[in-house]
Tab-separated table of C-alpha atoms in Angstrom:
chain	number	residue	atom	x	y	z
C	829	UNK	CA	-15.784	-17.069	-21.922
C	830	UNK	CA	-16.441	-15.855	-18.409
C	831	UNK	CA	-14.319	-15.560	-15.349
C	832	UNK	CA	-14.202	-18.783	-13.333
C	833	UNK	CA	-13.593	-18.187	-9.626
C	834	UNK	CA	-13.340	-21.867	-8.839
C	835	UNK	CA	-10.524	-22.305	-11.347
C	836	UNK	CA	-8.857	-19.169	-9.998
C	837	UNK	CA	-8.841	-20.716	-6.521
C	838	UNK	CA	-7.379	-23.942	-7.888
C	839	UNK	CA	-4.354	-22.320	-9.533
C	840	UNK	CA	-3.684	-19.889	-6.700
C	841	UNK	CA	-1.292	-22.194	-4.757
C	842	UNK	CA	0.837	-22.647	-7.912
C	843	UNK	CA	0.910	-18.907	-8.426
C	844	UNK	CA	1.953	-18.264	-4.840
C	845	UNK	CA	4.800	-20.759	-5.329
C	846	UNK	CA	5.803	-18.745	-8.368
C	847	UNK	CA	5.589	-15.526	-6.387
C	848	UNK	CA	7.999	-16.993	-3.848
C	849	UNK	CA	10.538	-17.697	-6.591
C	850	UNK	CA	10.034	-14.185	-7.978
C	851	UNK	CA	10.661	-12.604	-4.589
C	852	UNK	CA	13.749	-14.738	-3.925
C	853	UNK	CA	15.210	-13.953	-7.349
C	854	UNK	CA	14.522	-10.245	-6.931
C	855	UNK	CA	16.016	-9.967	-3.453
C	856	UNK	CA	19.153	-11.996	-4.237
C	857	UNK	CA	19.627	-10.124	-7.500
C	858	UNK	CA	19.207	-6.836	-5.672
C	859	UNK	CA	21.907	-7.801	-3.197
C	860	UNK	CA	24.297	-8.420	-6.103
C	861	UNK	CA	23.247	-5.154	-7.741
C	862	UNK	CA	23.890	-3.154	-4.565
C	863	UNK	CA	27.366	-4.568	-4.012
C	864	UNK	CA	28.506	-4.789	-7.629
C	865	UNK	CA	27.207	-1.286	-8.367
C	866	UNK	CA	29.424	0.129	-5.642
C	867	UNK	CA	32.370	-1.831	-7.024
C	868	UNK	CA	31.816	-0.323	-10.511
C	869	UNK	CA	31.581	3.180	-9.023
C	870	UNK	CA	34.761	2.836	-6.999
C	871	UNK	CA	36.649	1.264	-9.923
C	872	UNK	CA	35.618	4.191	-12.101
C	873	UNK	CA	37.284	6.513	-9.629
C	874	UNK	CA	40.673	4.794	-9.723
C	875	UNK	CA	43.422	6.969	-11.186
C	876	UNK	CA	44.380	4.338	-13.778
C	877	UNK	CA	42.894	5.473	-17.065
C	878	UNK	CA	42.879	1.962	-18.464
C	879	UNK	CA	40.853	0.601	-15.561
C	880	UNK	CA	38.302	3.377	-15.367
C	881	UNK	CA	37.743	3.647	-19.109
C	882	UNK	CA	37.349	-0.124	-19.407
C	883	UNK	CA	34.860	-0.183	-16.557
C	884	UNK	CA	33.011	2.779	-18.055
C	885	UNK	CA	32.494	1.013	-21.384
C	886	UNK	CA	31.674	-2.342	-19.853
C	887	UNK	CA	29.008	-0.695	-17.703
C	888	UNK	CA	27.666	1.273	-20.667
C	889	UNK	CA	27.530	-1.920	-22.719
C	890	UNK	CA	25.644	-3.897	-20.093
C	891	UNK	CA	23.241	-1.024	-19.522
C	892	UNK	CA	22.328	-0.475	-23.145
C	893	UNK	CA	21.704	-4.075	-24.132
C	894	UNK	CA	18.558	-6.048	-23.271
C	895	UNK	CA	18.439	-8.014	-20.031
C	896	UNK	CA	16.718	-10.870	-21.851
C	897	UNK	CA	19.675	-11.405	-24.188
C	898	UNK	CA	22.067	-11.165	-21.258
C	899	UNK	CA	20.086	-13.869	-19.480
C	900	UNK	CA	20.346	-16.100	-22.562
C	901	UNK	CA	24.048	-15.384	-22.688
C	902	UNK	CA	24.613	-16.345	-19.052
C	903	UNK	CA	22.386	-19.386	-19.282
C	904	UNK	CA	23.527	-20.815	-22.622
C	905	UNK	CA	27.079	-19.563	-23.091
C	906	UNK	CA	28.705	-19.909	-19.686
C	907	UNK	CA	28.159	-23.706	-19.527
C	908	UNK	CA	30.244	-23.952	-22.698
C	909	UNK	CA	33.078	-22.312	-20.768
C	910	UNK	CA	32.812	-24.914	-18.040
C	911	UNK	CA	30.558	-22.951	-15.696
C	912	UNK	CA	27.199	-24.667	-15.471
C	913	UNK	CA	24.570	-22.706	-13.645
C	914	UNK	CA	21.077	-23.599	-12.555
C	915	UNK	CA	18.331	-21.558	-14.169
C	916	UNK	CA	17.542	-19.607	-11.013
C	917	UNK	CA	21.211	-18.890	-10.309
C	918	UNK	CA	21.725	-17.667	-13.859
C	919	UNK	CA	18.643	-15.484	-13.514
C	920	UNK	CA	19.771	-13.979	-10.236
C	921	UNK	CA	23.220	-13.223	-11.655
C	922	UNK	CA	21.686	-11.692	-14.781
C	923	UNK	CA	19.316	-9.458	-12.851
C	924	UNK	CA	22.045	-8.429	-10.427
C	925	UNK	CA	24.592	-7.715	-13.137
C	926	UNK	CA	22.159	-5.710	-15.265
C	927	UNK	CA	20.885	-3.592	-12.417
C	928	UNK	CA	24.356	-3.062	-10.947
C	929	UNK	CA	24.972	-0.712	-13.881
C	930	UNK	CA	22.001	1.386	-12.758
C	931	UNK	CA	22.881	1.370	-9.049
C	932	UNK	CA	26.428	2.296	-10.007
C	933	UNK	CA	25.093	5.483	-11.592
C	934	UNK	CA	23.050	6.179	-8.465
C	935	UNK	CA	26.068	5.788	-6.179
C	936	UNK	CA	28.095	8.008	-8.475
C	937	UNK	CA	25.513	10.783	-8.187
C	938	UNK	CA	25.411	10.307	-4.408
C	939	UNK	CA	29.177	10.552	-4.066
C	940	UNK	CA	29.320	13.607	-6.318
C	941	UNK	CA	26.717	15.207	-4.039
C	942	UNK	CA	28.867	14.944	-0.901
C	943	UNK	CA	30.120	18.489	-0.249
C	944	UNK	CA	33.772	19.227	-1.002
C	945	UNK	CA	34.264	20.344	2.573
C	946	UNK	CA	33.843	16.768	3.747
C	947	UNK	CA	36.776	15.638	1.605
C	948	UNK	CA	38.854	18.588	2.763
C	949	UNK	CA	38.010	17.823	6.398
C	950	UNK	CA	39.224	14.239	5.869
C	951	UNK	CA	42.485	15.570	4.518
C	952	UNK	CA	42.802	18.065	7.359
C	953	UNK	CA	42.203	15.317	9.931
C	954	UNK	CA	44.760	13.176	8.155
C	955	UNK	CA	42.311	10.280	7.838
C	956	UNK	CA	43.601	7.341	5.841
C	957	UNK	CA	41.813	6.972	2.476
C	958	UNK	CA	40.051	3.861	3.621
C	959	UNK	CA	38.560	5.493	6.697
C	960	UNK	CA	37.598	8.586	4.763
C	961	UNK	CA	35.537	6.433	2.385
C	962	UNK	CA	34.172	4.104	5.005
C	963	UNK	CA	33.235	6.514	7.751
C	964	UNK	CA	32.752	9.873	6.068
C	965	UNK	CA	31.949	9.803	2.365
C	966	UNK	CA	29.972	6.608	1.791
C	967	UNK	CA	27.608	6.921	4.769
C	968	UNK	CA	26.552	10.356	3.551
C	969	UNK	CA	26.426	9.382	-0.110
C	970	UNK	CA	24.380	6.203	0.429
C	971	UNK	CA	21.914	7.908	2.759
C	972	UNK	CA	20.997	10.387	0.070
C	973	UNK	CA	20.370	7.793	-2.591
C	974	UNK	CA	18.260	5.342	-0.588
C	975	UNK	CA	15.007	6.323	-2.387
C	976	UNK	CA	16.632	6.058	-5.824
C	977	UNK	CA	17.985	2.631	-4.907
C	978	UNK	CA	14.513	1.645	-3.728
C	979	UNK	CA	13.114	2.560	-7.131
C	980	UNK	CA	15.465	0.065	-8.750
C	981	UNK	CA	14.261	-2.677	-6.432
C	982	UNK	CA	10.769	-2.090	-7.828
C	983	UNK	CA	12.075	-1.933	-11.399
C	984	UNK	CA	13.910	-5.190	-10.855
C	985	UNK	CA	10.852	-6.875	-9.446
C	986	UNK	CA	9.030	-5.924	-12.636
C	987	UNK	CA	11.801	-7.300	-14.841
C	988	UNK	CA	11.887	-10.630	-13.022
C	989	UNK	CA	9.204	-12.242	-15.281
C	990	UNK	CA	11.881	-12.357	-18.000
C	991	UNK	CA	13.395	-15.245	-16.075
C	992	UNK	CA	10.699	-17.480	-17.520
C	993	UNK	CA	12.627	-17.346	-20.804
C	994	UNK	CA	15.394	-19.404	-19.209
C	995	UNK	CA	12.924	-21.840	-17.635
C	996	UNK	CA	12.677	-20.390	-14.149
C	997	UNK	CA	9.138	-21.055	-12.966
C	998	UNK	CA	8.510	-17.675	-11.388
C	999	UNK	CA	5.164	-15.951	-11.096
C	1000	UNK	CA	4.409	-15.425	-14.794
C	1001	UNK	CA	5.959	-18.759	-15.722
C	1002	UNK	CA	3.745	-20.520	-13.171
C	1003	UNK	CA	0.701	-18.748	-14.597
C	1004	UNK	CA	1.667	-19.712	-18.121
C	1005	UNK	CA	2.114	-23.373	-17.175
C	1006	UNK	CA	-1.193	-23.394	-15.312
C	1007	UNK	CA	-2.872	-21.876	-18.363
C	1008	UNK	CA	-1.201	-24.250	-20.797
C	1009	UNK	CA	-2.629	-27.270	-18.990
C	1010	UNK	CA	-6.219	-26.146	-19.343
C	1011	UNK	CA	-5.865	-23.659	-22.229
C	1012	UNK	CA	-7.432	-21.052	-19.966
C	1013	UNK	CA	-4.960	-18.188	-19.810
C	1014	UNK	CA	-7.372	-15.471	-18.772
C	1015	UNK	CA	-7.525	-16.137	-15.032
C	1016	UNK	CA	-3.875	-16.978	-14.276
C	1017	UNK	CA	-2.346	-14.111	-16.255
C	1018	UNK	CA	-4.887	-11.597	-14.965
C	1019	UNK	CA	-4.175	-12.638	-11.372
C	1020	UNK	CA	-0.449	-12.206	-12.025
C	1021	UNK	CA	-1.029	-8.741	-13.469
C	1022	UNK	CA	-3.090	-7.733	-10.453
C	1023	UNK	CA	-0.444	-9.102	-8.057
C	1024	UNK	CA	2.224	-7.084	-9.851
C	1025	UNK	CA	0.232	-3.872	-9.674
C	1026	UNK	CA	-0.533	-4.372	-5.984
C	1027	UNK	CA	3.070	-5.088	-5.040
C	1028	UNK	CA	4.433	-2.237	-7.176
C	1029	UNK	CA	1.973	0.357	-5.923
C	1030	UNK	CA	2.538	-0.647	-2.302
C	1031	UNK	CA	6.291	-0.545	-2.704
C	1032	UNK	CA	6.209	2.833	-4.428
C	1033	UNK	CA	4.331	4.157	-1.397
C	1034	UNK	CA	7.168	2.824	0.777
C	1035	UNK	CA	9.719	4.513	-1.488
C	1036	UNK	CA	7.845	7.813	-1.174
C	1037	UNK	CA	8.042	7.451	2.611
C	1038	UNK	CA	11.769	6.825	2.300
C	1039	UNK	CA	12.062	9.925	0.143
C	1040	UNK	CA	10.409	12.013	2.838
C	1041	UNK	CA	12.664	10.544	5.468
C	1042	UNK	CA	15.980	10.804	3.633
C	1043	UNK	CA	14.939	14.064	1.963
C	1044	UNK	CA	17.285	14.413	-0.976
C	1045	UNK	CA	16.829	18.081	-1.609
H	1383	UNK	CA	31.779	-17.078	-36.000
H	1384	UNK	CA	31.717	-17.115	-39.791
H	1385	UNK	CA	28.519	-19.180	-39.760
H	1386	UNK	CA	26.853	-16.454	-37.742
H	1387	UNK	CA	28.127	-13.680	-39.984
H	1388	UNK	CA	26.902	-15.580	-43.040
H	1389	UNK	CA	23.445	-15.449	-41.539
H	1390	UNK	CA	23.559	-11.650	-41.717
H	1391	UNK	CA	20.425	-11.257	-43.894
H	1392	UNK	CA	18.461	-12.908	-41.104
H	1393	UNK	CA	20.083	-10.695	-38.477
H	1394	UNK	CA	19.372	-7.571	-40.501
H	1395	UNK	CA	15.731	-8.562	-40.922
H	1396	UNK	CA	15.526	-9.056	-37.165
H	1397	UNK	CA	17.210	-5.726	-36.502
H	1398	UNK	CA	14.724	-4.038	-38.822
H	1399	UNK	CA	11.822	-5.455	-36.780
H	1400	UNK	CA	13.519	-4.266	-33.599
H	1401	UNK	CA	13.902	-0.767	-35.049
H	1402	UNK	CA	10.288	-0.727	-36.242
H	1403	UNK	CA	9.029	-1.780	-32.827
H	1404	UNK	CA	11.167	0.896	-31.207
H	1405	UNK	CA	9.777	3.584	-33.508
H	1406	UNK	CA	6.114	2.568	-33.192
H	1407	UNK	CA	6.408	1.963	-29.446
H	1408	UNK	CA	8.105	5.340	-28.905
H	1409	UNK	CA	5.481	7.124	-30.988
H	1410	UNK	CA	2.669	5.605	-28.929
H	1411	UNK	CA	4.545	6.251	-25.672
H	1412	UNK	CA	5.174	9.864	-26.661
H	1413	UNK	CA	1.528	10.504	-27.515
H	1414	UNK	CA	0.339	8.900	-24.267
H	1415	UNK	CA	3.001	10.726	-22.258
H	1416	UNK	CA	1.931	14.105	-23.638
H	1417	UNK	CA	-1.789	13.458	-23.201
H	1418	UNK	CA	-1.587	12.083	-19.670
H	1419	UNK	CA	1.239	14.404	-18.633
H	1420	UNK	CA	-0.904	17.403	-19.609
H	1421	UNK	CA	-3.833	15.858	-17.759
H	1422	UNK	CA	-1.591	15.699	-14.702
H	1423	UNK	CA	-1.011	19.464	-14.738
H	1424	UNK	CA	-4.674	20.277	-15.315
H	1425	UNK	CA	-6.779	22.339	-12.901
H	1426	UNK	CA	-9.558	19.769	-13.000
H	1427	UNK	CA	-9.462	17.104	-10.314
H	1428	UNK	CA	-10.954	14.481	-12.629
H	1429	UNK	CA	-8.181	14.889	-15.211
H	1430	UNK	CA	-5.493	14.776	-12.547
H	1431	UNK	CA	-7.067	11.612	-11.129
H	1432	UNK	CA	-7.041	10.113	-14.632
H	1433	UNK	CA	-3.321	10.823	-14.831
H	1434	UNK	CA	-2.683	9.165	-11.447
H	1435	UNK	CA	-4.641	6.033	-12.352
H	1436	UNK	CA	-2.892	5.629	-15.697
H	1437	UNK	CA	0.581	6.277	-14.291
H	1438	UNK	CA	0.265	4.103	-11.185
H	1439	UNK	CA	-1.346	1.247	-13.076
H	1440	UNK	CA	0.986	1.024	-16.039
H	1441	UNK	CA	4.113	1.878	-14.081
H	1442	UNK	CA	3.130	-0.947	-11.773
H	1443	UNK	CA	2.661	-3.650	-14.384
H	1444	UNK	CA	5.589	-5.532	-15.816
H	1445	UNK	CA	5.846	-5.110	-19.597
H	1446	UNK	CA	6.128	-8.837	-20.148
H	1447	UNK	CA	3.063	-9.586	-18.029
H	1448	UNK	CA	1.094	-6.972	-19.965
H	1449	UNK	CA	2.317	-8.438	-23.253
H	1450	UNK	CA	1.340	-11.962	-22.221
H	1451	UNK	CA	-2.008	-10.718	-21.064
H	1452	UNK	CA	-2.739	-8.977	-24.351
H	1453	UNK	CA	-1.446	-11.912	-26.349
H	1454	UNK	CA	-2.705	-14.970	-24.448
H	1455	UNK	CA	-5.507	-13.849	-22.146
H	1456	UNK	CA	-7.468	-11.202	-24.065
H	1457	UNK	CA	-8.210	-13.345	-27.149
H	1458	UNK	CA	-10.209	-15.609	-24.831
H	1459	UNK	CA	-12.677	-12.812	-24.161
H	1460	UNK	CA	-12.870	-11.874	-27.814
H	1461	UNK	CA	-10.191	-9.221	-28.352
H	1462	UNK	CA	-7.616	-10.577	-30.731
H	1463	UNK	CA	-4.434	-8.615	-31.408
H	1464	UNK	CA	-1.748	-9.396	-33.914
H	1465	UNK	CA	1.523	-10.122	-32.096
H	1466	UNK	CA	2.926	-6.827	-33.414
H	1467	UNK	CA	-0.036	-4.832	-32.060
H	1468	UNK	CA	0.155	-6.544	-28.667
H	1469	UNK	CA	3.876	-5.790	-28.492
H	1470	UNK	CA	3.588	-2.128	-29.496
H	1471	UNK	CA	0.629	-1.591	-27.146
H	1472	UNK	CA	2.318	-3.084	-24.111
H	1473	UNK	CA	5.636	-1.309	-24.729
H	1474	UNK	CA	3.921	2.000	-25.472
H	1475	UNK	CA	1.513	1.871	-22.534
H	1476	UNK	CA	4.287	0.977	-20.138
H	1477	UNK	CA	6.887	3.516	-21.245
H	1478	UNK	CA	4.140	6.111	-21.741
H	1479	UNK	CA	3.411	5.958	-18.000
H	1480	UNK	CA	7.006	6.855	-17.185
H	1481	UNK	CA	6.914	9.494	-19.899
H	1482	UNK	CA	3.752	11.051	-18.464
H	1483	UNK	CA	5.593	11.622	-15.201
H	1484	UNK	CA	8.463	13.222	-17.117
H	1485	UNK	CA	6.078	15.548	-18.982
H	1486	UNK	CA	4.245	16.495	-15.793
H	1487	UNK	CA	7.506	17.128	-13.945
H	1488	UNK	CA	8.916	19.204	-16.787
H	1489	UNK	CA	5.788	21.353	-17.144
H	1490	UNK	CA	5.732	21.963	-13.398
H	1491	UNK	CA	9.404	22.911	-13.498
H	1492	UNK	CA	8.853	25.797	-15.932
H	1493	UNK	CA	9.093	28.975	-13.807
H	1494	UNK	CA	5.691	30.226	-12.723
H	1495	UNK	CA	6.532	33.739	-13.889
H	1496	UNK	CA	6.492	32.482	-17.481
H	1497	UNK	CA	2.931	31.336	-17.066
H	1498	UNK	CA	1.907	34.570	-15.350
H	1499	UNK	CA	3.544	36.629	-18.070
H	1500	UNK	CA	1.586	34.699	-20.672
H	1501	UNK	CA	-1.627	35.495	-18.825
H	1502	UNK	CA	-0.639	39.150	-18.525
H	1503	UNK	CA	-0.108	39.235	-22.286
H	1504	UNK	CA	-3.625	37.876	-22.698
H	1505	UNK	CA	-2.596	34.613	-24.330
H	1506	UNK	CA	-5.291	32.024	-24.695
H	1507	UNK	CA	-4.752	28.764	-22.737
H	1508	UNK	CA	-3.719	26.949	-25.921
H	1509	UNK	CA	-1.227	29.690	-26.834
H	1510	UNK	CA	0.173	29.686	-23.291
H	1511	UNK	CA	0.871	26.005	-23.618
H	1512	UNK	CA	2.137	25.796	-27.178
H	1513	UNK	CA	4.076	29.065	-27.327
H	1514	UNK	CA	5.365	29.506	-23.794
H	1515	UNK	CA	5.410	26.608	-21.363
H	1516	UNK	CA	5.713	23.542	-23.608
H	1517	UNK	CA	8.785	24.667	-25.591
H	1518	UNK	CA	10.629	25.341	-22.353
H	1519	UNK	CA	9.478	22.058	-20.854
H	1520	UNK	CA	10.655	20.134	-23.921
H	1521	UNK	CA	14.234	21.113	-23.147
H	1522	UNK	CA	13.859	19.504	-19.726
H	1523	UNK	CA	12.063	16.446	-21.091
H	1524	UNK	CA	14.594	15.429	-23.710
H	1525	UNK	CA	17.325	13.853	-21.552
H	1526	UNK	CA	14.942	11.604	-19.580
H	1527	UNK	CA	13.033	10.820	-22.789
H	1528	UNK	CA	16.301	9.687	-24.329
H	1529	UNK	CA	16.754	7.226	-21.486
H	1530	UNK	CA	13.188	6.007	-21.824
H	1531	UNK	CA	13.570	5.363	-25.551
H	1532	UNK	CA	16.653	3.270	-24.880
H	1533	UNK	CA	14.732	1.384	-22.186
H	1534	UNK	CA	11.963	0.786	-24.715
H	1535	UNK	CA	14.432	-0.426	-27.319
H	1536	UNK	CA	15.808	-2.896	-24.762
H	1537	UNK	CA	12.259	-3.929	-23.951
H	1538	UNK	CA	11.627	-4.912	-27.569
H	1539	UNK	CA	13.719	-8.046	-26.972
H	1540	UNK	CA	10.724	-9.378	-25.034
H	1541	UNK	CA	8.657	-9.654	-28.210
H	1542	UNK	CA	10.705	-12.693	-29.189
H	1543	UNK	CA	8.769	-14.499	-26.448
H	1544	UNK	CA	5.475	-13.862	-28.231
H	1545	UNK	CA	6.762	-15.195	-31.538
H	1546	UNK	CA	7.744	-11.965	-33.295
H	1547	UNK	CA	10.859	-12.332	-35.463
H	1548	UNK	CA	12.983	-9.578	-33.899
H	1549	UNK	CA	16.743	-9.626	-33.415
H	1550	UNK	CA	16.609	-11.882	-30.337
H	1551	UNK	CA	14.222	-14.309	-32.056
H	1552	UNK	CA	16.517	-14.552	-35.105
H	1553	UNK	CA	19.463	-15.128	-32.801
H	1554	UNK	CA	17.696	-18.107	-31.252
H	1555	UNK	CA	17.053	-19.506	-34.734
H	1556	UNK	CA	20.660	-19.026	-35.818
H	1557	UNK	CA	21.864	-20.564	-32.575
H	1558	UNK	CA	19.682	-23.600	-33.196
H	1559	UNK	CA	20.829	-24.062	-36.794
H	1560	UNK	CA	24.568	-23.371	-36.373
H	1561	UNK	CA	25.198	-24.314	-32.742
H	1562	UNK	CA	27.354	-21.191	-32.411
H	1563	UNK	CA	25.902	-19.979	-29.119
H	1564	UNK	CA	28.654	-17.609	-27.990
H	1565	UNK	CA	29.166	-15.932	-31.344
H	1566	UNK	CA	25.451	-15.473	-31.989
H	1567	UNK	CA	24.688	-13.800	-28.713
H	1568	UNK	CA	27.834	-11.664	-28.836
H	1569	UNK	CA	26.914	-10.426	-32.303
H	1570	UNK	CA	23.391	-9.410	-31.355
H	1571	UNK	CA	24.524	-7.826	-28.084
H	1572	UNK	CA	26.856	-5.642	-30.135
H	1573	UNK	CA	24.021	-4.857	-32.557
H	1574	UNK	CA	21.772	-3.772	-29.706
H	1575	UNK	CA	24.604	-1.688	-28.313
H	1576	UNK	CA	25.084	0.063	-31.650
H	1577	UNK	CA	21.350	0.818	-31.920
H	1578	UNK	CA	21.381	2.241	-28.381
H	1579	UNK	CA	24.387	4.448	-29.151
H	1580	UNK	CA	22.731	5.738	-32.328
H	1581	UNK	CA	19.561	6.582	-30.395
H	1582	UNK	CA	21.649	8.411	-27.841
H	1583	UNK	CA	23.399	10.421	-30.541
H	1584	UNK	CA	20.031	11.360	-32.021
H	1585	UNK	CA	18.701	12.520	-28.650
H	1586	UNK	CA	21.817	14.611	-28.009
H	1587	UNK	CA	21.424	16.223	-31.404
H	1588	UNK	CA	17.792	17.013	-30.576
H	1589	UNK	CA	18.870	18.471	-27.223
H	1590	UNK	CA	21.319	20.812	-28.949
H	1591	UNK	CA	18.656	21.857	-31.459
H	1592	UNK	CA	16.126	22.638	-28.753
H	1593	UNK	CA	18.658	24.564	-26.677
H	1594	UNK	CA	19.574	26.635	-29.700
H	1595	UNK	CA	15.905	27.182	-30.497
H	1596	UNK	CA	15.411	28.545	-26.983
H	1597	UNK	CA	18.597	30.605	-27.235
H	1598	UNK	CA	20.324	28.709	-24.460
H	1599	UNK	CA	23.843	27.487	-24.273
H	1600	UNK	CA	24.193	23.710	-24.470
H	1601	UNK	CA	23.984	22.089	-21.046
H	1602	UNK	CA	27.051	20.152	-20.011
H	1603	UNK	CA	26.112	16.531	-20.402
H	1604	UNK	CA	27.774	15.235	-17.225
H	1605	UNK	CA	25.659	17.643	-15.198
H	1606	UNK	CA	22.676	15.384	-15.893
H	1607	UNK	CA	23.086	11.965	-14.314
H	1608	UNK	CA	21.815	9.318	-16.656
H	1609	UNK	CA	19.472	7.281	-14.558
H	1610	UNK	CA	16.753	5.494	-16.377
H	1611	UNK	CA	13.489	3.705	-15.802
H	1612	UNK	CA	11.997	4.279	-12.381
H	1613	UNK	CA	13.897	7.453	-11.584
H	1614	UNK	CA	13.821	8.790	-15.132
H	1615	UNK	CA	11.494	11.477	-13.897
H	1616	UNK	CA	13.851	12.250	-11.054
H	1617	UNK	CA	16.225	14.058	-13.372
H	1618	UNK	CA	13.520	16.627	-13.984
H	1619	UNK	CA	12.328	16.956	-10.424
H	1620	UNK	CA	15.854	17.317	-9.032
């Protein structure tokens, strides 16, 4: 069997549709991961032992179990509890929730990296806790971890094909459907692989730029 | 719940496949990581270029896409893999790329004086590597390797999509036959969690062994942030 360019051109529009879904799912999921990760980090710093130990184990649990199973859980179990989600919504929530456990670790490292003097200065200036976090600690902490956070955007993009398991027609799913119609899987899946490599390599160049700009060490 | 627990022989068989995939995948990833990581620290431009191509390519591909490609696309041009081989290859190639960066970073992080001392003592290149730089680098590699192995173990769930009877695949079967969706998925999530914790214990044990072998005091664990996947190599560089 040889490569058929004509067929490749025919399926390309379907694949681009799939790519759009992939990008949407990744970006929305990333938004959830960024916000929820910070929530986990801040909750882990609360003085209540019950709260921070619970959060610690919940985060550890989510991080060490497969995203695929979590997607199944969200997609198949939550409707039974009266919360019916569309496939894409479930996928976005799954991606966001899973990766929030990674971003949480990144934020934690960033906050630990803020020099003690900054905290002491906040105390000396009598800043309320809220302002200390908002205007002193977090801006410095987040700045330092921008490249690390960028890496997780790429990682998330590469995990997004798993969404096909819960019937989201993203890039790989679109390729699979296109292939199933004609029983020619070679072209669609190869194109998808190439698209993934291109996007990942380009975005890792961007992350390297970010690293240079927000020099972490 | 009891229906699910009664299906435990099926779950155990699935878990056994998951463990096997993790072991084979890690072995392949480790071998690739060492080979390409060493290539990355070589003096020869060609070998370093080889390292870059391998790392950038396989770090850039999604594991599932690679698995689908090996399983659905390649047979059409005459290469036929068993599902198990396709799964192990795609997991190993993918994680091996991250591992190669870890190995390269760790070897570069060994103080230069160690290397110079080995030259001064007239060690051959092989002896320099095996007796001086590599043992010290291994201590730096272990924590990020631990994370990568857990990532790989999580990745094995994908094989259920190419018809291999792993834990996730069995769970789908049990769910279909008993209708106990919540219980089934909860049980396998806990099983995955237990496997991950066991792997972590094993890596920590190995870390203590290596530190003792090198005559170092154990490193405090919280000093090393556990970030995985993309920034797994960062722990070494930082």
